[in-house]
Coordinates of C-alpha atoms in Angstrom, one line a residue:
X1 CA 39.4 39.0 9.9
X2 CA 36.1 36.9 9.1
X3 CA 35.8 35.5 5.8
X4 CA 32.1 36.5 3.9
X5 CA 29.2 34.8 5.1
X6 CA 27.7 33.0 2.4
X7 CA 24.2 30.7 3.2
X8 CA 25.9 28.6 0.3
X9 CA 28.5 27.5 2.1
X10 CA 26.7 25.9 4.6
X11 CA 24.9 22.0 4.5
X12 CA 21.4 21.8 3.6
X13 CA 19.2 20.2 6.5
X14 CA 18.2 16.7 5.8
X15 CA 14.6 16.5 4.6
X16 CA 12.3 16.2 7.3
X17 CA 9.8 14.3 4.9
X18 CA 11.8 11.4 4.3
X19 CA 13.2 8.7 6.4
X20 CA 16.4 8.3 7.8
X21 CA 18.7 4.9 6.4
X22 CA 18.7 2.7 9.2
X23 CA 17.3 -0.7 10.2
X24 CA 14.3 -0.2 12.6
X25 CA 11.2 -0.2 9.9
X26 CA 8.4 -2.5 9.8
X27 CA 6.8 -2.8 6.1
X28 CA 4.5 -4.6 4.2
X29 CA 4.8 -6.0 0.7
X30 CA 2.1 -4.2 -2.0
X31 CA 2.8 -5.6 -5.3
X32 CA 5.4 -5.8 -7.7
X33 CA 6.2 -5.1 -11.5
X34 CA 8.8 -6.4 -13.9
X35 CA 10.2 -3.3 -15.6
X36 CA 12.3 -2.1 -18.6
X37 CA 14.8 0.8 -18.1
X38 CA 16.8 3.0 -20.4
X39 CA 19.4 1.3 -22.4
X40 CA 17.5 -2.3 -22.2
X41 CA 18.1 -3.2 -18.5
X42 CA 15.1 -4.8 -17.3
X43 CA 14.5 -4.6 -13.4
X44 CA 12.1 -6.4 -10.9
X45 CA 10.5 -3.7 -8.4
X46 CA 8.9 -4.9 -4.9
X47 CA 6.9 -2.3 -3.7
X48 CA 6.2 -2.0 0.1
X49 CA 4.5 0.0 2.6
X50 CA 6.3 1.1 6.1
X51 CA 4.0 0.3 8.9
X52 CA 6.3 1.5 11.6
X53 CA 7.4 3.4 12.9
X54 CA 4.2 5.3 12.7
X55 CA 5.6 9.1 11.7
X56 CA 6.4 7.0 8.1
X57 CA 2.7 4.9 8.2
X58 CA 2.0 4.4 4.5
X59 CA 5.0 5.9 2.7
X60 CA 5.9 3.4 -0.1
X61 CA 9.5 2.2 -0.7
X62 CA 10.5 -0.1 -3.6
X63 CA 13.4 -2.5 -3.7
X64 CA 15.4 -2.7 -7.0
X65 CA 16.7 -6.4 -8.3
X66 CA 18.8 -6.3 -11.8
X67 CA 17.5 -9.6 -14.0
X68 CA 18.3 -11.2 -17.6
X69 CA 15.6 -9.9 -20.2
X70 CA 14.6 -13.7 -20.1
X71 CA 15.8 -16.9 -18.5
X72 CA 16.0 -17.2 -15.4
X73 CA 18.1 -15.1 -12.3
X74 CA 21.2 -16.2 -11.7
X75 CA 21.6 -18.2 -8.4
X76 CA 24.2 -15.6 -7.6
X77 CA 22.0 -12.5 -8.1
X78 CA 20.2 -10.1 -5.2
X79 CA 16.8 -11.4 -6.6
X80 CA 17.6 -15.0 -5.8
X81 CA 19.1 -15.0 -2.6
X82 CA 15.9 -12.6 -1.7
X83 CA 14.0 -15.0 -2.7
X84 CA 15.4 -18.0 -1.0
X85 CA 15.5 -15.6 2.1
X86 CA 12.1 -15.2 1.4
X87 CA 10.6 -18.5 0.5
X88 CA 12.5 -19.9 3.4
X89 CA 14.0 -22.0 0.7
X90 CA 15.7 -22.7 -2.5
X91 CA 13.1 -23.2 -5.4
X92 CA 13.0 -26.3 -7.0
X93 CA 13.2 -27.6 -10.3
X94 CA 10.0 -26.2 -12.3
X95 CA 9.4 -23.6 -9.8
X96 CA 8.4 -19.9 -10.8
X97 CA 9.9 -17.8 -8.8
X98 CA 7.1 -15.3 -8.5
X99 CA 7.2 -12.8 -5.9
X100 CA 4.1 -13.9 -3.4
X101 CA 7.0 -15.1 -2.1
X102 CA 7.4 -11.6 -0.1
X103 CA 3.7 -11.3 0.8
X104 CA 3.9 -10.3 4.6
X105 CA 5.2 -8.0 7.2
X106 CA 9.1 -7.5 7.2
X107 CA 11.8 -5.7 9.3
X108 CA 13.8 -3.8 7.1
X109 CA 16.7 -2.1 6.4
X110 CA 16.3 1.4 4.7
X111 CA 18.8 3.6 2.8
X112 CA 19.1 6.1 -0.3
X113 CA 19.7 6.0 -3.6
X114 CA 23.5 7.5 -4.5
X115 CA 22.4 8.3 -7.7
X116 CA 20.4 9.8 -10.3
X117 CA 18.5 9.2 -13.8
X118 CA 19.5 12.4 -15.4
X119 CA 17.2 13.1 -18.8
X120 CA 19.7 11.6 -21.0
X121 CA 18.9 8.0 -19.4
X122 CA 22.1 7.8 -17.5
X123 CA 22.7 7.5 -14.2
X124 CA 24.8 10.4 -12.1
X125 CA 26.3 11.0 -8.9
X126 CA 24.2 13.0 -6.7
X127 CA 25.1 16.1 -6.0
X128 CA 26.4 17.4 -2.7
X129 CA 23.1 19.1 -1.8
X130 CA 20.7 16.3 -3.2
X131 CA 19.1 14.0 -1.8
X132 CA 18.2 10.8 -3.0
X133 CA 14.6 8.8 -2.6
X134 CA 14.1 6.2 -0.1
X135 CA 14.9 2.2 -0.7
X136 CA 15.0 -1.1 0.6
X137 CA 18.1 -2.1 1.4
X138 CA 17.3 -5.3 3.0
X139 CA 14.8 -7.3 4.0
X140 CA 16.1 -8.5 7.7
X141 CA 13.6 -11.3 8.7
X142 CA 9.6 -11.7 8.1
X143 CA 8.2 -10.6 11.2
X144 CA 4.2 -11.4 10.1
X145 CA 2.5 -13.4 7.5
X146 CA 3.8 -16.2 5.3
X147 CA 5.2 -16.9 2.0
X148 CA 2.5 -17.8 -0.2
X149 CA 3.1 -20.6 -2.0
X150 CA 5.8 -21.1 -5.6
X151 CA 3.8 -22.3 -8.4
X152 CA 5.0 -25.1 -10.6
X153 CA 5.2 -24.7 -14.3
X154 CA 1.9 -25.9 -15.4
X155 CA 0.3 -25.6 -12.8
X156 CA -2.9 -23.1 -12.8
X157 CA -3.9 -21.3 -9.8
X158 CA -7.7 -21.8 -10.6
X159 CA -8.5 -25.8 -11.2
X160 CA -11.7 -26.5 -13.0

């Protein structure tokens, strides 16, 4: 005796329009903003491009970093040890930790979020049939280009 066929019951098919979590992408750094969320957490957001592989040319991914509303990162926090990764380098004293540090071409690691901003401003567990958008998970190595350089305090990037 079959139990009733339901199309309910049965996974959803991932979405062909997004890119599976894995660790073979190729992308380029765009820009990237400083940002206040719900409830007062600020956020730094890096915004790439993938290059490669080529079916995902152009698709933009953003990385997320959690920071103090001011003073600096904590030499413990994801945006630091980015950073370092990034500038090949810890920063030194009087150094702005701007990020032209990720200017460049980068192999990178790409996953999805697990959950959601429902319209309340909280976060939520997805659901079983959602999926979540595309991130960076990690930056693996630079594979192109070069850090540009940290800028001292008082320093202007235009002398004259």
């Amino acid at each position: 005796d079959m139990a009733e066929y339901r199309d309910d019951d049965w996974p959803m098919a991932p979405d062909p329009d997004q890119p599976k979590a894995g660790k073979d992408y190729i992308i380029s750094f765009v820009r990237a903003k400083r940002v206040e969320r719900f409830g007062g957490r600020h956020k730094i957001e890096l915004h790439f491009v993938i290059l490669e592989p080529v079916r995902w040319a152009k698709k933009p991914v953003v990385m997320y970093f959690a920071v103090p509303a001011d003073g600096p990162p904590s030499d413990i926090s994801k945006y630091y040890e980015f950073w370092c990764k990034a500038n090949k380098g810890v920063p030194q004293r009087g150094d702005r930790m701007t990020p032209l540090v990720f200017h460049g071409y980068w192999k990178a690691e790409l996953g999805h979020t697990k959950k959601r901003m429902g319209r309340d401003g909280r976060l939520r567990e997805l659901g079983a049939k959602e999926v979540g958008r595309v991130i960076v998970l990690d930056l693996i190595e630079r594979v192109a280009g070069a850090p540009r350089a940290a800028v001292k305090r008082g320093m202007r990037s235009n002398p004259g």
